[in-house]
Coordinates of C-alpha atoms in Angstrom, one line a residue:
S1 CA 0.0 0.1 -0.1
G2 CA 1.1 3.6 -0.6
G3 CA 2.8 4.9 -3.5
I4 CA 3.1 8.1 -5.6
G5 CA 2.6 8.4 -9.3
G6 CA 4.7 11.1 -11.0
E7 CA 3.8 14.3 -12.8
V8 CA 3.1 14.1 -16.5
V9 CA 3.8 17.0 -18.8
V10 CA 3.4 16.9 -22.5
D11 CA 4.3 19.8 -24.7
H12 CA 3.9 19.5 -28.4
S13 CA 3.8 21.7 -31.4
G14 CA 2.7 20.4 -34.8
D15 CA 0.2 18.3 -36.6
I16 CA -0.7 14.7 -35.6
T17 CA -2.7 12.2 -37.6
V18 CA -3.5 8.7 -36.6
L19 CA -5.4 6.0 -38.4
G20 CA -7.1 2.9 -37.1
D21 CA -9.8 1.8 -34.7
G22 CA -8.9 2.8 -31.0
A23 CA -6.1 5.2 -32.1
M24 CA -5.0 8.1 -29.9
A25 CA -3.2 11.3 -31.1
I26 CA -2.1 12.1 -27.5
K27 CA -2.2 10.2 -24.5
A28 CA -0.8 11.3 -21.2
E29 CA -1.7 9.6 -17.7
S30 CA -0.3 9.1 -14.2
I31 CA -1.6 6.1 -12.7
N32 CA -0.8 4.5 -9.2
G33 CA -2.7 1.6 -7.6
G34 CA -4.2 0.2 -10.6
G35 CA -6.2 1.2 -13.5
G36 CA -5.6 2.4 -17.0
S37 CA -7.0 1.8 -20.3
L38 CA -8.3 -1.5 -21.8
A39 CA -9.6 -2.0 -25.3
L40 CA -11.5 -5.4 -25.7
D41 CA -12.6 -6.8 -29.0
L42 CA -14.4 -10.1 -28.7
A43 CA -15.7 -12.0 -31.7
G44 CA -16.4 -15.6 -32.4
V45 CA -18.2 -18.4 -30.7
V46 CA -18.2 -19.4 -27.0
G47 CA -18.6 -22.9 -26.0
M48 CA -17.8 -25.1 -23.1
P49 CA -14.9 -27.3 -23.7
G50 CA -15.6 -31.0 -22.5
V51 CA -19.2 -30.4 -21.9
P52 CA -21.0 -33.3 -23.9
Y53 CA -23.9 -32.3 -26.1
V54 CA -26.5 -35.0 -25.8
G55 CA -29.8 -35.1 -27.6
M56 CA -31.8 -35.6 -24.2
I57 CA -34.5 -33.1 -23.7
G58 CA -34.1 -31.4 -20.4
I59 CA -30.4 -32.0 -20.1
K60 CA -28.4 -28.7 -20.1
P61 CA -24.8 -28.3 -19.0
K62 CA -24.4 -27.4 -15.3
E63 CA -22.0 -24.5 -15.8
E64 CA -22.4 -21.6 -18.4
P65 CA -19.2 -19.8 -20.1
V66 CA -18.5 -16.7 -18.4
I67 CA -16.2 -13.7 -19.7
A68 CA -14.8 -11.7 -16.8
V69 CA -13.0 -8.4 -17.3
R70 CA -11.5 -6.1 -14.4
V71 CA -9.9 -2.7 -15.0
G72 CA -8.8 -1.3 -11.6
A73 CA -7.2 -2.3 -8.3
Q74 CA -8.5 -4.3 -5.2
K75 CA -7.8 -3.0 -1.7
A76 CA -5.5 -0.3 -2.7
T77 CA -4.6 2.2 0.1
S78 CA -3.0 5.6 0.3
M79 CA -2.3 5.6 -3.5
N80 CA -1.5 9.1 -5.2
A81 CA -1.4 9.9 -8.9
G82 CA 0.4 13.0 -10.2
K83 CA -0.7 16.0 -12.0
V84 CA -1.1 15.7 -15.8
T85 CA -0.6 18.7 -17.9
V86 CA -1.0 18.7 -21.9
N87 CA -0.1 21.9 -23.9
T88 CA -0.5 21.4 -27.6
T89 CA -0.7 23.3 -30.9
G90 CA -1.6 22.2 -34.4
T91 CA -4.1 20.1 -36.2
F92 CA -4.7 16.6 -34.3
Q93 CA -7.0 14.1 -36.0
T94 CA -8.1 10.5 -35.6
A95 CA -9.8 8.2 -38.1
G96 CA -11.1 5.2 -36.8
D97 CA -14.0 3.9 -34.3
H98 CA -13.6 4.5 -30.9
A99 CA -10.6 6.8 -31.2
I100 CA -9.6 9.7 -29.1
V101 CA -7.8 12.8 -30.1
D102 CA -6.6 14.2 -26.7
F103 CA -6.7 11.8 -23.7
A104 CA -5.5 12.7 -20.4
Q105 CA -6.0 11.1 -16.9
S106 CA -4.8 10.9 -13.3
L107 CA -5.9 7.6 -11.6
A108 CA -5.3 6.5 -8.1
G109 CA -6.7 3.4 -6.6
G110 CA -8.2 1.8 -9.7
G111 CA -10.5 3.0 -12.5
G112 CA -9.8 4.0 -16.1
T113 CA -11.3 3.5 -19.5
L114 CA -12.8 0.4 -20.9
S115 CA -13.7 0.1 -24.7
M116 CA -15.5 -2.8 -25.6
N117 CA -16.6 -4.3 -29.0
V118 CA -18.3 -7.8 -28.4
D119 CA -19.7 -10.0 -31.0
L120 CA -20.2 -13.4 -29.5
A121 CA -22.5 -16.2 -30.8
S122 CA -23.2 -19.4 -28.7
I123 CA -23.0 -22.8 -29.8
E124 CA -26.4 -24.4 -30.6
N125 CA -26.9 -27.9 -30.2
E126 CA -30.0 -30.3 -29.8
I127 CA -30.6 -28.9 -26.3
G128 CA -30.8 -25.3 -27.4
A129 CA -28.7 -22.3 -27.2
M130 CA -26.1 -22.1 -24.4
A131 CA -26.1 -18.8 -22.3
T132 CA -22.9 -16.7 -22.2
G133 CA -22.5 -14.7 -19.0
F134 CA -20.5 -11.3 -19.1
H135 CA -19.1 -9.6 -16.2
V136 CA -17.3 -6.1 -16.1
V137 CA -15.7 -4.3 -13.2
L138 CA -14.5 -0.8 -13.9
G139 CA -12.9 0.9 -10.8
G140 CA -11.3 0.0 -7.4
M141 CA -12.7 -2.1 -4.8
D142 CA -12.4 -1.9 -1.1
G143 CA -9.7 0.9 -1.4
N144 CA -9.3 4.0 0.8
D145 CA -7.4 7.3 0.8
N146 CA -6.5 7.3 -2.7
R147 CA -6.1 10.6 -4.5
A148 CA -5.9 11.5 -8.0
A149 CA -4.5 14.9 -9.2
D150 CA -5.5 17.9 -11.4
I151 CA -5.8 17.7 -15.2
A152 CA -4.7 20.8 -17.0
S153 CA -5.3 20.8 -20.9
T154 CA -4.9 23.8 -23.5
H155 CA -5.0 23.5 -27.2
T156 CA -4.5 25.9 -30.0
G157 CA -5.8 24.6 -33.3
D158 CA -8.2 22.0 -34.6
L159 CA -9.1 18.6 -32.8
V160 CA -10.8 16.4 -35.4
A161 CA -12.2 12.9 -34.7
F162 CA -13.8 10.8 -37.4
G163 CA -15.2 7.5 -36.7
D164 CA -18.1 6.0 -34.5
L165 CA -18.2 6.7 -31.0
S166 CA -14.9 8.6 -31.3
T167 CA -14.0 11.5 -28.8
G168 CA -12.3 14.9 -29.1
V169 CA -11.1 15.3 -25.7
L170 CA -11.3 12.9 -22.6
A171 CA -9.9 14.3 -19.4
Q172 CA -10.6 12.5 -16.2
S173 CA -9.3 12.5 -12.6

């Protein structure tokens, strides 16, 4: 327990262009005690290996497949993140879904960002479709006395975000 994340300073002048899903033109973060960013892209088929698929009506597997995701810390105490400062000039642009042009965060004790794209199909058999559980935890659990710091962000010029669910500026503390 206990710790200090350092101060982060970004000074940039000039143009930035990034392409692709989940792309970031500027990312500045101070993290202590867990957390951060997670991009999750799941596609395909979910099944239970080793579970027999029998044709008897009323017989179903005892367990269901579960996908569990956690972003953050557990029982973090006295974690301190540093100040994040971003000073930029120019044209910054992203082209892609879920992209962020200017991202700044100060996290202490857990938390952050989670970007998910889920496209799952269950295996079907004579019994019917198998359910798929999905469990997501974002943030710290059972922590105390965790402190994030200030975010200071200035920009002169254009911020351009092309793409579905894209963000121009994301600042969190």
